Amino acid sequence: MSEQPRGFERGTDGPKVIVAGVDGSESSLRAASYASGLARRQNALLALVYVQPLMTAGAAFGVPVADTTGEIAEGLVAEIRQATERVRGIWDVRWEFHTFRGDPYNGLVTAADELKADAVVVGASESAGHRIVGSVAVRLVKAGRWPVTVVP
């Protein structure tokens, strides 16, 4: 009986790259904390990903969206660096911060593909509208491409 050759296999000894979506919300920061602990225990790289929206309703009225989302990204990096400094010497986590543009779902899919993620961690949606359209977390789970952890 001849065995079929297998394709690329991810995460045979646990995750090596964990993508965590962050947007500044409380649930996304809890997800980043959870992912950080997982990355530390697995000695994995933690890739924190912020997806900058391409256009919002404010952009139609001349509000400078790129500047605003850039400031959010800078604020997130500063917050993450401060948290890292507070635990330096106690816990050592390798991490990177990445910014992608687009809607949150497609941005996280692109990030997970490009970074060759073994796992994706996101916060639970805090928006009531996602009950109708479907949250980013649900869409990531349905994609079935990575293990997805949703942190409340």
Short mmCIF file of C-alpha atoms in Angstrom, two decimals:
data_model
loop_
_atom_site.label_atom_id
_atom_site.label_comp_id
_atom_site.label_asym_id
_atom_site.label_seq_id
_atom_site.Cartn_x
_atom_site.Cartn_y
_atom_site.Cartn_z
CA MET A 1 0.00 0.00 0.00
CA SER A 2 1.58 3.23 -1.15
CA GLU A 3 1.09 6.32 0.96
CA GLN A 4 0.13 9.59 -0.69
CA PRO A 5 2.68 12.41 -0.24
CA ARG A 6 1.43 15.06 2.13
CA GLY A 7 1.44 18.78 1.56
CA PHE A 8 2.90 21.39 3.84
CA GLU A 9 2.02 20.58 7.46
CA ARG A 10 1.74 23.35 10.04
CA GLY A 11 2.26 23.20 13.78
CA THR A 12 3.37 19.62 14.29
CA ASP A 13 4.89 20.41 17.73
CA GLY A 14 2.53 23.18 18.74
CA PRO A 15 2.09 26.59 17.19
CA LYS A 16 5.19 28.46 16.04
CA VAL A 17 3.36 31.61 14.91
CA ILE A 18 0.26 32.87 16.70
CA VAL A 19 -1.66 35.75 15.13
CA ALA A 20 -3.73 37.91 17.48
CA GLY A 21 -6.06 40.55 16.08
CA VAL A 22 -6.01 43.82 18.03
CA ASP A 23 -8.10 46.93 17.50
CA GLY A 24 -7.94 48.64 20.88
CA SER A 25 -11.20 47.14 22.17
CA GLU A 26 -11.23 45.49 25.59
CA SER A 27 -11.94 42.06 24.08
CA SER A 28 -9.06 42.38 21.57
CA LEU A 29 -6.65 43.35 24.36
CA ARG A 30 -7.80 40.32 26.38
CA ALA A 31 -7.22 38.21 23.27
CA ALA A 32 -3.70 39.64 22.92
CA SER A 33 -3.00 38.81 26.58
CA TYR A 34 -4.29 35.26 26.12
CA ALA A 35 -2.25 34.84 22.91
CA SER A 36 0.81 36.22 24.69
CA GLY A 37 0.57 33.54 27.38
CA LEU A 38 0.08 30.86 24.75
CA ALA A 39 3.08 32.14 22.76
CA ARG A 40 5.25 32.20 25.90
CA ARG A 41 4.33 28.63 26.87
CA GLN A 42 4.83 27.33 23.31
CA ASN A 43 7.93 29.46 22.64
CA ALA A 44 6.08 30.77 19.58
CA LEU A 45 6.23 34.11 17.83
CA LEU A 46 3.29 36.35 18.72
CA ALA A 47 2.20 38.41 15.70
CA LEU A 48 -0.10 41.20 16.86
CA VAL A 49 -2.14 42.44 13.91
CA TYR A 50 -4.08 45.67 13.57
CA VAL A 51 -6.23 45.97 10.45
CA GLN A 52 -6.66 49.58 9.33
CA PRO A 53 -10.04 50.17 7.70
CA LEU A 54 -9.91 51.37 4.10
CA MET A 55 -12.89 53.69 4.41
CA THR A 56 -15.48 54.54 7.00
CA ALA A 57 -18.55 56.74 6.90
CA GLY A 58 -16.40 59.60 8.23
CA ALA A 59 -14.11 59.41 5.20
CA ALA A 60 -16.98 60.36 2.95
CA PHE A 61 -17.25 63.64 4.85
CA GLY A 62 -13.56 64.50 4.62
CA VAL A 63 -12.42 63.07 7.95
CA PRO A 64 -8.76 61.96 7.57
CA VAL A 65 -9.21 58.22 8.18
CA ALA A 66 -5.59 57.27 7.41
CA ASP A 67 -4.33 59.66 10.07
CA THR A 68 -6.84 58.40 12.63
CA THR A 69 -6.15 54.70 12.03
CA GLY A 70 -2.41 55.42 11.99
CA GLU A 71 -2.76 57.04 15.41
CA ILE A 72 -4.67 53.99 16.67
CA ALA A 73 -1.87 51.71 15.42
CA GLU A 74 0.78 53.90 17.08
CA GLY A 75 -1.22 53.92 20.31
CA LEU A 76 -1.54 50.13 20.25
CA VAL A 77 2.21 49.70 19.69
CA ALA A 78 2.95 52.06 22.61
CA GLU A 79 0.52 50.17 24.87
CA ILE A 80 2.02 46.81 23.89
CA ARG A 81 5.57 48.06 24.47
CA GLN A 82 4.62 49.35 27.93
CA ALA A 83 3.04 46.01 28.83
CA THR A 84 6.15 44.20 27.56
CA GLU A 85 8.42 46.39 29.68
CA ARG A 86 6.34 45.70 32.81
CA VAL A 87 6.89 41.94 32.53
CA ARG A 88 10.47 42.01 31.20
CA GLY A 89 12.56 39.48 33.09
CA ILE A 90 9.46 37.65 34.37
CA TRP A 91 8.14 36.50 31.01
CA ASP A 92 9.93 36.64 27.72
CA VAL A 93 7.70 36.67 24.65
CA ARG A 94 8.88 37.20 21.09
CA TRP A 95 6.43 39.50 19.37
CA GLU A 96 5.97 41.61 16.27
CA PHE A 97 3.36 44.20 15.37
CA HIS A 98 1.88 44.23 11.87
CA THR A 99 -0.59 46.57 10.23
CA PHE A 100 -2.72 45.49 7.29
CA ARG A 101 -5.38 47.46 5.43
CA GLY A 102 -8.90 46.31 4.65
CA ASP A 103 -11.86 44.96 6.50
CA PRO A 104 -10.98 43.03 9.70
CA TYR A 105 -11.79 39.57 8.34
CA ASN A 106 -9.82 39.89 5.08
CA GLY A 107 -6.98 41.67 6.87
CA LEU A 108 -6.62 38.87 9.41
CA VAL A 109 -6.84 36.21 6.69
CA THR A 110 -4.09 37.99 4.73
CA ALA A 111 -1.98 38.34 7.89
CA ALA A 112 -2.42 34.69 8.87
CA ASP A 113 -1.51 33.54 5.34
CA GLU A 114 1.51 35.84 4.93
CA LEU A 115 2.85 35.10 8.41
CA LYS A 116 2.16 31.35 8.04
CA ALA A 117 0.12 31.34 11.24
CA ASP A 118 -0.46 28.12 13.12
CA ALA A 119 -3.25 29.67 15.23
CA VAL A 120 -5.40 32.80 15.30
CA VAL A 121 -6.70 34.47 18.46
CA VAL A 122 -9.37 37.17 18.39
CA GLY A 123 -11.65 38.89 20.86
CA ALA A 124 -15.37 38.28 20.85
CA SER A 125 -17.31 40.90 18.94
CA GLU A 126 -18.69 43.76 20.98
CA SER A 127 -21.04 44.86 18.19
CA ALA A 128 -24.72 43.95 18.15
CA GLY A 129 -24.75 44.22 14.34
CA HIS A 130 -22.54 41.15 14.06
CA ARG A 131 -25.45 38.96 15.07
CA ILE A 132 -26.89 39.60 11.61
CA VAL A 133 -23.79 39.85 9.40
CA GLY A 134 -21.55 37.45 11.34
CA SER A 135 -18.59 38.35 13.48
CA VAL A 136 -14.98 38.23 12.33
CA ALA A 137 -14.43 35.33 14.75
CA VAL A 138 -17.27 33.26 13.29
CA ARG A 139 -16.07 33.92 9.75
CA LEU A 140 -12.51 32.87 10.69
CA VAL A 141 -13.79 29.65 12.26
CA LYS A 142 -15.92 28.90 9.18
CA ALA A 143 -12.88 29.43 6.93
CA GLY A 144 -11.44 26.33 8.62
CA ARG A 145 -7.84 27.19 7.81
CA TRP A 146 -6.38 27.62 11.31
CA PRO A 147 -7.33 26.79 14.86
CA VAL A 148 -9.19 29.90 16.07
CA THR A 149 -9.56 30.89 19.71
CA VAL A 150 -12.21 33.46 20.58
CA VAL A 151 -11.59 35.27 23.86
CA PRO A 152 -14.60 36.87 25.57
#
